[in-house]
Short mmCIF file of C-alpha atoms and ligand atoms in Angstrom, two decimals:
data_model
loop_
_atom_site.label_atom_id
_atom_site.label_comp_id
_atom_site.label_asym_id
_atom_site.label_seq_id
_atom_site.Cartn_x
_atom_site.Cartn_y
_atom_site.Cartn_z
CA UNK A 25 191.27 -26.94 92.55
CA UNK A 26 190.16 -24.34 95.10
CA UNK A 27 191.92 -23.78 98.39
CA UNK A 28 189.80 -22.87 101.40
CA UNK A 29 190.97 -19.27 101.13
CA UNK A 30 189.95 -19.13 97.46
CA UNK A 31 186.45 -20.38 98.20
CA UNK A 32 186.08 -17.88 101.02
CA UNK A 33 187.30 -15.05 98.76
CA UNK A 34 185.05 -16.04 95.84
CA UNK A 35 181.98 -16.27 98.04
CA UNK A 36 182.66 -13.18 100.15
CA UNK A 37 183.31 -10.99 97.09
CA UNK A 38 180.14 -12.45 95.51
CA UNK A 39 182.06 -13.69 92.47
CA UNK A 40 180.40 -17.04 93.10
CA UNK A 41 177.57 -18.16 95.33
CA UNK A 42 177.89 -21.09 97.71
CA UNK A 43 175.33 -22.84 95.51
CA UNK A 44 177.52 -22.43 92.42
CA UNK A 45 180.58 -23.78 94.22
CA UNK A 46 178.64 -26.76 95.60
CA UNK A 47 177.21 -27.49 92.15
CA UNK A 48 180.72 -27.57 90.67
CA UNK A 49 181.77 -30.21 93.20
CA UNK A 50 178.62 -32.24 92.62
CA UNK A 51 179.29 -32.27 88.90
CA UNK A 52 182.85 -33.49 89.36
CA UNK A 53 181.73 -36.13 91.84
CA UNK A 54 179.23 -37.31 89.21
CA UNK A 55 182.04 -37.62 86.67
CA UNK A 56 184.73 -39.23 88.80
CA UNK A 57 183.30 -41.06 91.78
CA UNK A 58 182.31 -44.25 89.98
CA UNK A 59 185.96 -44.96 89.16
CA UNK A 60 187.38 -43.88 92.50
CA UNK A 61 184.70 -44.98 94.99
CA UNK A 62 185.79 -42.13 97.26
CA UNK A 63 182.25 -41.24 98.41
CA UNK A 64 179.91 -43.94 99.63
CA UNK A 65 177.06 -41.44 99.72
CA UNK A 66 176.57 -37.96 98.33
CA UNK A 67 174.13 -36.16 100.60
CA UNK A 68 170.73 -35.45 99.07
CA UNK A 69 170.64 -31.95 100.60
CA UNK A 70 173.93 -30.44 99.34
CA UNK A 71 172.28 -27.71 97.27
CA UNK A 72 169.80 -26.99 100.06
CA UNK A 73 172.67 -26.54 102.51
CA UNK A 74 174.39 -24.20 100.03
CA UNK A 75 171.18 -22.22 99.55
CA UNK A 76 170.94 -21.74 103.31
CA UNK A 77 174.52 -20.48 103.40
CA UNK A 78 173.75 -17.96 100.65
CA UNK A 79 170.65 -16.83 102.55
CA UNK A 80 172.57 -16.43 105.80
CA UNK A 81 175.17 -14.32 103.96
CA UNK A 82 172.45 -12.21 102.37
CA UNK A 83 171.10 -11.53 105.85
CA UNK A 84 174.50 -10.15 106.82
CA UNK A 85 175.73 -13.11 108.87
CA UNK A 86 179.51 -13.44 109.06
CA UNK A 87 180.41 -16.96 107.97
CA UNK A 88 184.16 -17.63 108.06
CA UNK A 89 183.85 -20.88 106.07
CA UNK A 90 181.05 -19.85 103.71
CA UNK A 91 180.88 -22.20 100.75
CA UNK A 92 183.72 -24.49 101.84
CA UNK A 93 182.64 -27.96 100.69
CA UNK A 94 183.62 -30.85 102.92
CA UNK A 95 183.63 -34.63 102.60
CA UNK A 96 183.45 -36.44 105.94
CA UNK A 97 184.65 -39.91 106.82
CA UNK A 98 181.87 -42.46 107.13
CA UNK A 99 182.42 -42.72 110.91
CA UNK A 100 181.51 -39.08 111.67
CA UNK A 101 177.84 -38.57 112.49
CA UNK A 102 175.55 -36.10 110.77
CA UNK A 103 172.02 -36.07 112.13
CA UNK A 104 169.42 -37.68 109.90
CA UNK A 105 171.96 -39.31 107.59
CA UNK A 106 173.54 -42.73 107.41
CA UNK A 107 176.92 -43.42 108.98
CA UNK A 108 178.19 -46.96 108.50
CA UNK A 109 181.89 -46.85 109.50
CA UNK A 110 182.47 -48.90 106.35
CA UNK A 111 180.65 -51.86 107.91
CA UNK A 112 177.71 -54.04 106.98
CA UNK A 113 176.65 -54.04 110.61
CA UNK A 114 175.93 -50.30 110.47
CA UNK A 115 174.60 -50.03 106.91
CA UNK A 116 171.03 -49.50 108.11
CA UNK A 117 172.06 -47.04 110.84
CA UNK A 118 170.89 -43.42 110.66
CA UNK A 119 172.55 -40.92 113.01
CA UNK A 120 170.21 -39.51 115.63
CA UNK A 121 172.56 -36.62 116.44
CA UNK A 122 175.41 -34.71 114.83
CA UNK A 123 179.02 -34.92 115.89
CA UNK A 124 180.46 -31.81 117.54
CA UNK A 125 182.80 -31.20 114.58
CA UNK A 126 179.90 -31.21 112.13
CA UNK A 127 177.98 -28.76 114.32
CA UNK A 128 180.94 -26.36 114.52
CA UNK A 129 181.57 -26.45 110.79
CA UNK A 130 177.91 -25.98 109.95
CA UNK A 131 177.75 -22.85 112.11
CA UNK A 132 180.72 -21.43 110.20
CA UNK A 133 179.01 -21.86 106.81
CA UNK A 134 180.57 -25.09 105.59
CA UNK A 135 178.65 -27.47 103.33
CA UNK A 136 178.80 -31.26 103.70
CA UNK A 137 179.04 -33.08 100.39
CA UNK A 138 178.85 -36.65 101.60
CA UNK A 139 180.36 -39.61 103.41
CA UNK A 140 183.81 -40.82 102.37
CA UNK A 141 184.81 -44.46 102.19
CA UNK A 142 186.98 -46.04 104.88
CA UNK A 143 188.31 -49.33 106.16
CA UNK A 144 185.67 -51.02 108.29
CA UNK A 145 185.67 -49.37 111.74
CA UNK A 146 188.91 -47.64 110.66
CA UNK A 147 190.82 -50.92 110.79
CA UNK A 148 193.27 -50.96 107.94
CA UNK A 149 195.84 -49.02 105.94
CA UNK A 150 194.41 -49.29 102.43
CA UNK A 151 190.60 -48.78 102.44
CA UNK A 152 190.27 -52.31 101.08
CA UNK A 153 188.53 -53.50 104.28
CA UNK A 154 185.35 -51.63 103.44
CA UNK A 155 181.89 -53.13 103.04
CA UNK A 156 181.46 -50.56 100.24
CA UNK A 157 184.36 -51.95 98.17
CA UNK A 158 187.87 -50.47 97.85
CA UNK A 159 188.74 -46.86 97.01
CA UNK A 160 191.36 -46.14 94.35
CA UNK A 161 194.25 -43.70 94.41
CA UNK A 162 193.61 -40.82 91.98
CA UNK A 163 197.35 -40.70 91.19
CA UNK A 164 197.28 -44.33 89.97
CA UNK A 165 194.02 -46.24 89.80
CA UNK A 166 195.77 -49.58 90.24
CA UNK A 167 196.92 -48.51 93.71
CA UNK A 168 195.32 -47.99 97.10
CA UNK A 169 194.87 -44.45 98.47
CA UNK A 170 196.05 -45.47 101.95
CA UNK A 171 193.77 -45.95 104.92
CA UNK A 172 191.76 -46.04 106.87
CA UNK A 173 190.55 -42.58 105.73
CA UNK A 174 191.31 -43.43 102.08
CA UNK A 175 188.00 -42.11 100.76
CA UNK A 176 188.60 -38.70 102.34
CA UNK A 177 192.09 -38.55 100.82
CA UNK A 178 191.03 -39.75 97.36
CA UNK A 179 188.07 -37.35 97.27
CA UNK A 180 190.28 -34.36 97.98
CA UNK A 181 193.12 -35.44 95.69
CA UNK A 182 190.59 -35.77 92.84
CA UNK A 183 189.17 -32.31 93.56
CA UNK A 184 185.86 -33.68 94.83
CA UNK A 185 185.88 -31.44 97.96
CA UNK A 186 187.64 -28.32 99.23
CA UNK A 187 188.81 -30.14 102.35
CA UNK A 188 187.90 -33.43 104.01
CA UNK A 189 187.84 -34.92 107.48
CA UNK A 190 189.26 -38.26 108.55
CA UNK A 191 190.11 -39.92 111.84
CA UNK A 192 193.58 -40.98 112.92
CA UNK A 193 194.04 -43.81 115.42
CA UNK A 194 197.37 -45.10 114.14
CA UNK A 195 198.05 -43.02 111.04
CA UNK A 196 194.75 -43.01 109.20
CA UNK A 197 194.93 -39.34 108.24
CA UNK A 198 198.68 -38.89 107.81
CA UNK A 199 199.35 -42.06 105.79
CA UNK A 200 196.60 -41.57 103.16
CA UNK A 201 197.59 -37.88 102.98
CA UNK A 202 201.13 -38.92 102.07
CA UNK A 203 199.92 -41.53 99.54
CA UNK A 204 197.65 -38.99 97.82
CA UNK A 205 199.94 -35.92 97.83
CA UNK A 206 198.03 -34.01 100.52
CA UNK A 207 198.59 -32.40 103.90
CA UNK A 208 197.07 -34.35 106.81
CA UNK A 209 196.99 -33.58 110.51
CA UNK A 210 196.72 -35.73 113.62
CA UNK A 211 195.85 -33.17 116.32
CA UNK A 212 197.02 -33.64 119.92
CA UNK A 213 194.81 -36.20 121.65
CA UNK A 214 191.97 -34.36 123.42
CA UNK A 215 192.04 -31.29 121.17
CA UNK A 216 189.23 -32.15 118.77
CA UNK A 217 186.01 -33.57 120.18
CA UNK A 218 185.35 -37.26 119.60
CA UNK A 219 181.64 -36.79 120.32
CA UNK A 220 179.82 -38.32 117.35
CA UNK A 221 182.87 -40.17 116.04
CA UNK A 222 182.24 -43.92 115.91
CA UNK A 223 184.88 -45.21 118.32
CA UNK A 224 187.74 -47.54 117.46
CA UNK A 225 190.54 -47.16 120.04
CA UNK A 226 189.31 -44.51 122.44
CA UNK A 227 192.71 -43.53 123.89
CA UNK A 228 194.10 -43.08 120.37
CA UNK A 229 191.30 -41.74 118.13
CA UNK A 230 191.34 -38.13 116.91
CA UNK A 231 189.49 -36.48 114.05
CA UNK A 232 191.90 -34.73 111.70
CA UNK A 233 191.65 -32.63 108.52
CA UNK A 234 193.07 -33.20 105.03
CA UNK A 235 193.93 -30.17 102.89
CA UNK A 236 195.78 -29.28 99.72
CA UNK A 237 197.96 -26.89 101.73
CA UNK A 238 199.16 -26.47 105.31
CA UNK A 239 197.16 -23.25 105.51
CA UNK A 240 193.92 -25.10 104.67
CA UNK A 241 194.61 -27.70 107.33
CA UNK A 242 195.36 -24.95 109.83
CA UNK A 243 192.08 -23.20 109.03
CA UNK A 244 190.15 -26.40 109.50
CA UNK A 245 191.98 -27.28 112.70
CA UNK A 246 191.13 -23.89 114.20
CA UNK A 247 187.50 -24.40 113.26
CA UNK A 248 187.19 -27.73 115.08
CA UNK A 249 189.68 -27.58 117.99
CA UNK A 250 187.34 -26.52 120.78
CA UNK A 251 186.81 -27.87 124.25
CA UNK A 252 183.72 -30.06 124.36
CA UNK A 253 182.01 -31.03 127.63
CA UNK A 254 180.35 -33.90 125.72
CA UNK A 255 183.73 -35.62 125.31
CA UNK A 256 185.22 -36.53 128.68
CA UNK A 257 188.76 -36.60 127.27
CA UNK A 258 188.46 -33.15 125.65
CA UNK A 259 191.15 -30.93 127.17
CA UNK A 260 189.99 -27.50 128.44
CA UNK A 261 191.60 -24.59 126.57
CA UNK A 262 193.34 -23.32 129.74
CA UNK A 263 195.19 -26.64 129.99
CA UNK A 264 196.47 -26.62 126.43
CA UNK A 265 199.92 -25.45 127.40
CA UNK A 266 202.86 -25.84 125.05
CA UNK A 267 206.05 -27.04 126.64
CA UNK A 268 208.22 -26.88 123.54
CA UNK A 269 211.74 -25.52 123.19
CA UNK A 270 210.88 -23.21 120.25
CA UNK A 271 214.40 -23.40 118.92
CA UNK A 272 214.01 -24.48 115.28
CA UNK A 273 215.84 -27.72 116.05
CA UNK A 274 214.59 -30.83 114.29
CA UNK A 275 215.42 -34.19 115.84
CA UNK A 276 215.84 -37.12 113.47
CA UNK A 277 215.81 -40.66 114.91
CA UNK A 278 218.08 -42.07 112.18
CA UNK A 279 218.50 -45.53 113.71
CA UNK A 280 214.71 -45.94 113.98
CA UNK A 281 214.18 -44.80 110.38
CA UNK A 282 216.99 -46.59 108.57
CA UNK A 283 215.77 -50.08 109.18
CA UNK A 284 215.14 -53.05 107.04
CA UNK A 285 211.83 -52.62 105.23
CA UNK A 286 212.15 -48.96 104.34
CA UNK A 287 211.88 -48.34 100.60
CA UNK A 288 215.07 -46.96 98.99
CA UNK A 289 213.25 -44.12 97.25
CA UNK A 290 211.47 -43.15 100.48
CA UNK A 291 214.83 -42.98 102.28
CA UNK A 292 216.42 -40.94 99.52
CA UNK A 293 213.49 -38.54 99.49
CA UNK A 294 213.69 -38.22 103.27
CA UNK A 295 217.38 -37.27 103.10
CA UNK A 296 216.63 -34.66 100.44
CA UNK A 297 213.85 -33.33 102.66
CA UNK A 298 216.27 -33.03 105.57
CA UNK A 299 218.61 -31.00 103.34
CA UNK A 300 215.73 -28.75 102.34
CA UNK A 301 214.99 -28.09 106.02
CA UNK A 302 218.62 -27.12 106.63
CA UNK A 303 218.41 -24.62 103.79
CA UNK A 304 215.33 -23.17 105.48
CA UNK A 305 217.38 -22.47 108.61
CA UNK A 306 216.50 -25.52 110.70
CA UNK A 307 219.18 -27.30 112.67
CA UNK A 308 219.13 -31.08 112.26
CA UNK A 309 219.95 -33.02 115.41
CA UNK A 310 220.34 -36.82 115.43
CA UNK A 311 218.25 -38.21 118.30
CA UNK A 312 217.51 -41.56 119.83
CA UNK A 313 214.05 -42.99 120.40
CA UNK A 314 215.21 -46.32 121.80
CA UNK A 315 211.72 -47.69 122.46
CA UNK A 316 209.94 -46.37 119.37
CA UNK A 317 210.19 -49.68 117.54
CA UNK A 318 208.04 -51.27 120.27
CA UNK A 319 205.22 -48.82 119.53
CA UNK A 320 203.80 -51.03 116.81
CA UNK A 321 203.48 -54.01 119.17
CA UNK A 322 202.02 -51.79 121.89
CA UNK A 323 199.56 -50.27 119.44
CA UNK A 324 198.36 -53.62 118.13
CA UNK A 325 197.58 -54.74 121.69
CA UNK A 326 196.08 -51.55 123.16
CA UNK A 327 194.03 -50.79 120.05
CA UNK A 328 192.72 -54.38 119.74
CA UNK A 329 191.73 -54.29 123.42
CA UNK A 330 189.95 -50.94 123.11
CA UNK A 331 188.32 -51.81 119.78
CA UNK A 332 186.99 -55.15 121.02
CA UNK A 333 185.46 -53.34 124.00
CA UNK A 334 183.98 -50.54 121.87
CA UNK A 335 182.53 -52.97 119.36
CA UNK A 336 180.76 -55.03 122.02
CA UNK A 337 177.83 -52.61 121.69
CA UNK A 338 176.98 -53.91 118.21
CA UNK A 339 174.81 -56.80 119.29
CA UNK A 340 172.11 -56.92 116.63
CA UNK A 341 169.67 -55.36 119.09
CA UNK A 342 170.63 -51.77 119.71
CA UNK A 343 172.06 -50.59 116.39
CA UNK A 344 172.07 -51.41 112.72
CA UNK A 345 171.94 -54.92 111.30
CA UNK A 346 169.88 -57.49 113.15
CA UNK A 347 169.78 -61.13 112.10
CA UNK A 348 167.38 -62.70 114.63
CA UNK A 349 167.98 -66.21 115.92
CA UNK A 350 165.95 -68.49 118.19
CA UNK A 351 167.74 -67.25 121.32
CA UNK A 352 169.36 -63.91 122.23
CA UNK A 353 172.76 -65.59 121.94
CA UNK A 354 171.97 -66.74 118.41
CA UNK A 355 170.91 -63.21 117.51
CA UNK A 356 174.29 -61.89 118.71
CA UNK A 357 176.18 -64.58 116.83
CA UNK A 358 174.21 -64.15 113.60
CA UNK A 359 174.31 -60.36 113.60
CA UNK A 360 177.98 -60.04 114.53
CA UNK A 361 178.99 -62.97 112.34
CA UNK A 362 177.31 -61.54 109.26
CA UNK A 363 177.74 -57.85 110.09
CA UNK A 364 181.47 -57.69 110.79
CA UNK A 365 184.13 -58.30 108.15
CA UNK A 366 187.19 -60.54 108.60
CA UNK A 367 189.66 -57.91 109.85
CA UNK A 368 187.20 -56.64 112.44
CA UNK A 369 186.48 -60.17 113.66
CA UNK A 370 190.22 -60.86 113.88
CA UNK A 371 190.77 -57.77 116.03
CA UNK A 372 187.79 -58.47 118.29
CA UNK A 373 189.12 -61.98 118.96
CA UNK A 374 192.67 -60.79 119.61
CA UNK A 375 191.40 -57.90 121.74
CA UNK A 376 189.36 -60.24 123.91
CA UNK A 377 192.35 -62.56 124.12
CA UNK A 378 194.77 -59.89 125.42
CA UNK A 379 192.19 -58.77 127.98
CA UNK A 380 191.24 -62.22 129.18
CA UNK A 381 192.13 -63.70 132.53
CA UNK A 382 195.62 -65.17 132.47
CA UNK A 383 196.74 -63.13 129.45
CA UNK A 384 195.88 -59.65 130.69
CA UNK A 385 199.15 -59.29 132.63
CA UNK A 386 201.27 -60.78 129.89
CA UNK A 387 199.87 -58.61 127.08
CA UNK A 388 197.60 -55.70 127.96
CA UNK A 389 199.26 -54.65 131.21
CA UNK A 390 202.72 -54.92 129.71
CA UNK A 391 201.67 -52.87 126.68
CA UNK A 392 200.25 -50.15 128.90
CA UNK A 393 203.49 -49.82 130.89
CA UNK A 394 205.55 -49.86 127.71
CA UNK A 395 203.31 -47.11 126.39
CA UNK A 396 204.26 -44.97 129.40
CA UNK A 397 207.93 -45.61 128.69
CA UNK A 398 207.52 -44.62 125.02
CA UNK A 399 205.86 -41.37 126.09
CA UNK A 400 208.92 -40.67 128.27
CA UNK A 401 211.17 -41.46 125.31
CA UNK A 402 209.52 -38.69 123.32
CA UNK A 403 209.51 -36.28 126.27
CA UNK A 404 213.24 -36.78 126.68
CA UNK A 405 213.88 -36.10 122.99
CA UNK A 406 211.75 -32.97 123.10
CA UNK A 407 213.88 -31.48 125.90
CA UNK A 408 216.39 -30.49 123.25
CA UNK A 409 214.47 -30.20 119.96
CA UNK A 410 211.25 -28.47 118.97
CA UNK A 411 210.33 -30.97 116.25
CA UNK A 412 210.94 -34.55 115.23
CA UNK A 413 210.96 -35.52 111.55
CA UNK A 414 210.36 -38.93 109.97
CA UNK A 415 208.93 -40.24 106.72
CA UNK A 416 205.17 -40.67 107.08
CA UNK A 417 205.25 -44.18 105.63
CA UNK A 418 208.15 -46.56 104.93
CA UNK A 419 206.68 -47.34 101.49
CA UNK A 420 204.71 -45.49 98.80
CA UNK A 421 201.11 -46.41 97.87
CA UNK A 422 200.97 -50.14 97.16
CA UNK A 423 198.93 -52.02 94.56
CA UNK A 424 195.32 -53.00 95.23
CA UNK A 425 195.28 -56.54 96.62
CA UNK A 426 199.03 -56.57 97.33
CA UNK A 427 198.77 -56.91 101.11
CA UNK A 428 195.22 -58.10 101.72
CA UNK A 429 196.28 -61.71 102.35
CA UNK A 430 198.98 -60.75 104.83
CA UNK A 431 197.68 -58.58 107.69
CA UNK A 432 201.08 -58.52 109.39
CA UNK A 433 202.87 -56.73 106.53
CA UNK A 434 199.93 -54.32 106.39
CA UNK A 435 200.44 -53.58 110.12
CA UNK A 436 204.20 -53.06 109.57
CA UNK A 437 203.47 -50.21 107.17
CA UNK A 438 202.25 -48.20 110.20
CA UNK A 439 205.68 -48.17 111.86
CA UNK A 440 206.22 -44.39 111.65
CA UNK A 441 202.68 -43.26 112.36
CA UNK A 442 201.54 -45.32 115.37
CA UNK A 443 204.20 -44.08 117.85
CA UNK A 444 202.62 -40.63 117.56
CA UNK A 445 199.15 -41.82 118.63
CA UNK A 446 200.71 -43.93 121.38
CA UNK A 447 202.41 -40.76 122.70
CA UNK A 448 199.23 -38.64 122.19
CA UNK A 449 201.24 -35.87 120.51
CA UNK A 450 200.40 -34.05 117.25
CA UNK A 451 201.79 -34.95 113.83
CA UNK A 452 201.45 -33.52 110.35
CA UNK A 453 202.24 -35.10 106.98
CA UNK A 454 203.33 -32.70 104.25
CA UNK A 455 204.00 -33.70 100.60
CA UNK A 456 207.73 -34.18 100.03
CA UNK A 457 207.92 -35.14 96.35
CA UNK A 458 207.26 -38.18 94.23
CA UNK A 459 208.81 -41.51 93.31
CA UNK A 460 210.21 -42.01 89.80
CA UNK A 461 206.89 -43.52 88.78
CA UNK A 462 204.98 -40.51 90.08
CA UNK A 463 203.66 -41.75 93.43
CA UNK A 464 203.42 -39.04 96.12
CA UNK A 465 205.58 -39.22 99.26
CA UNK A 466 205.14 -37.48 102.61
CA UNK A 467 207.31 -36.01 105.34
CA UNK A 468 206.01 -36.19 108.88
CA UNK A 469 206.69 -33.61 111.59
CA UNK A 470 205.93 -34.18 115.27
CA UNK A 471 205.85 -31.72 118.16
CA UNK A 472 205.01 -31.64 121.87
CA UNK A 473 201.37 -31.70 122.95
CA UNK A 474 199.27 -28.74 121.75
CA UNK A 475 202.03 -27.32 119.54
CA UNK A 476 200.02 -27.55 116.32
CA UNK A 477 201.03 -23.93 115.63
CA UNK A 478 204.67 -25.08 115.51
CA UNK A 479 203.74 -27.85 113.08
CA UNK A 480 201.96 -25.40 110.80
CA UNK A 481 205.01 -23.11 110.85
CA UNK A 482 207.53 -25.81 109.92
CA UNK A 483 205.00 -27.35 107.52
CA UNK A 484 204.67 -24.06 105.63
CA UNK A 485 208.44 -23.58 105.50
CA UNK A 486 208.86 -27.10 104.18
CA UNK A 487 205.96 -26.95 101.75
CA UNK A 488 207.55 -24.00 99.98
CA UNK A 489 211.04 -25.43 99.74
CA UNK A 490 210.74 -26.60 96.15
N1 LIG B 506 196.41 -48.74 109.89
C1 LIG B 506 196.14 -48.66 111.28
C2 LIG B 506 195.23 -49.78 111.71
O1 LIG B 506 194.93 -50.59 110.91
C3 LIG B 506 195.60 -47.32 111.63
C4 LIG B 506 194.16 -47.17 111.52
C5 LIG B 506 193.65 -45.82 111.94
O2 LIG B 506 194.42 -44.88 112.20
N2 LIG B 506 192.35 -45.72 112.06
O3 LIG B 506 194.85 -49.88 112.81
#
């Protein structure tokens, strides 16, 4: 398994060409992808891209990511190629432009291997809600890899890419990272451009990298964290000011974590992880996040509302699948009825409900004011501590099919990840060990806005504790 640094070293010292590295990944994908279903498409031009990288190097171009092979989530656009967001409604869709992240990475010499599987429109925690079928966890093929970026996580964990990209609206990078033994980052909202990312919940979505080490994730983050005038919520570099304490204090919201529903092995592992941090010189401070347990309810109102609005554009006329009826209304009903899966339809209906006249005040408006209070909760905690630590997920990777009939228990598994998107702060999941049966677990660190550098520092200290 190559790290990003290893690929860069091999290619820059001419020990291997970008074409050789890409061919190695293609071969492994050929061997393993049928079982895992991590990629829904391997790009037809991988070797051509690699050849171009080799040519650019031969011409003396400096390419900081030369030969790094990347899998991208199926909701990130690459011009001229399909992007389906895991949905039947977008299966015929071909991107007419590239996302800003893809453009940046291409300039730096990266190679795109293909599109990784995901829950439809990023709605889910297991990658079972995909029109391309479920992805399996490489650590145990009877289990899910997490979601919604489960394909990106499984591809990397099986050594089918050097790094991968996912998107995180409520945990979709951090949770699959923890289930697959990887590092995953949710950048501060507004840091990475959302231009060319198929939208789910626009005030929550961020593209984030998966890596086998904190250093790899840091390298990728630096490559994609630019201001982008094409994304109106992209924060200009001059406004990315860190207001952290920088005191090596780690706040732990014990009463939020030690609740009913948390797996005993996860809790034990978390306590061991806390001890490891102490040994590394961090001071552990018990903190209170009194409103954090409302974040899940807030998330599942705000996100439904935003998703139902974003998905209104899929009308069977402008994009993708079209199932014509006798009247325009029939065309909408046919196309949306056949194009969207069950979970997406459920969220569109609930989103419209919370936004509708008479319910708007009771649900959406209340959720938005509670969101503001949760943000203040975090700000208060961060007055004293530089970081907050929590498990990434209350449970390890569950069995395929275990939660598909019960959406509510699936939503509950997001308890530790969604507050971070609600607060628009950054979070990183770092591997913290395994259960007795060998399932990976993850530790999550949070910091104030724009303090990704702090997260990389504590992540590296923690990663090396064993
Ligand atoms: N599991 C969460 C959901 O179903 C998070 C999804 C995400 O981050 N895209 O909404």
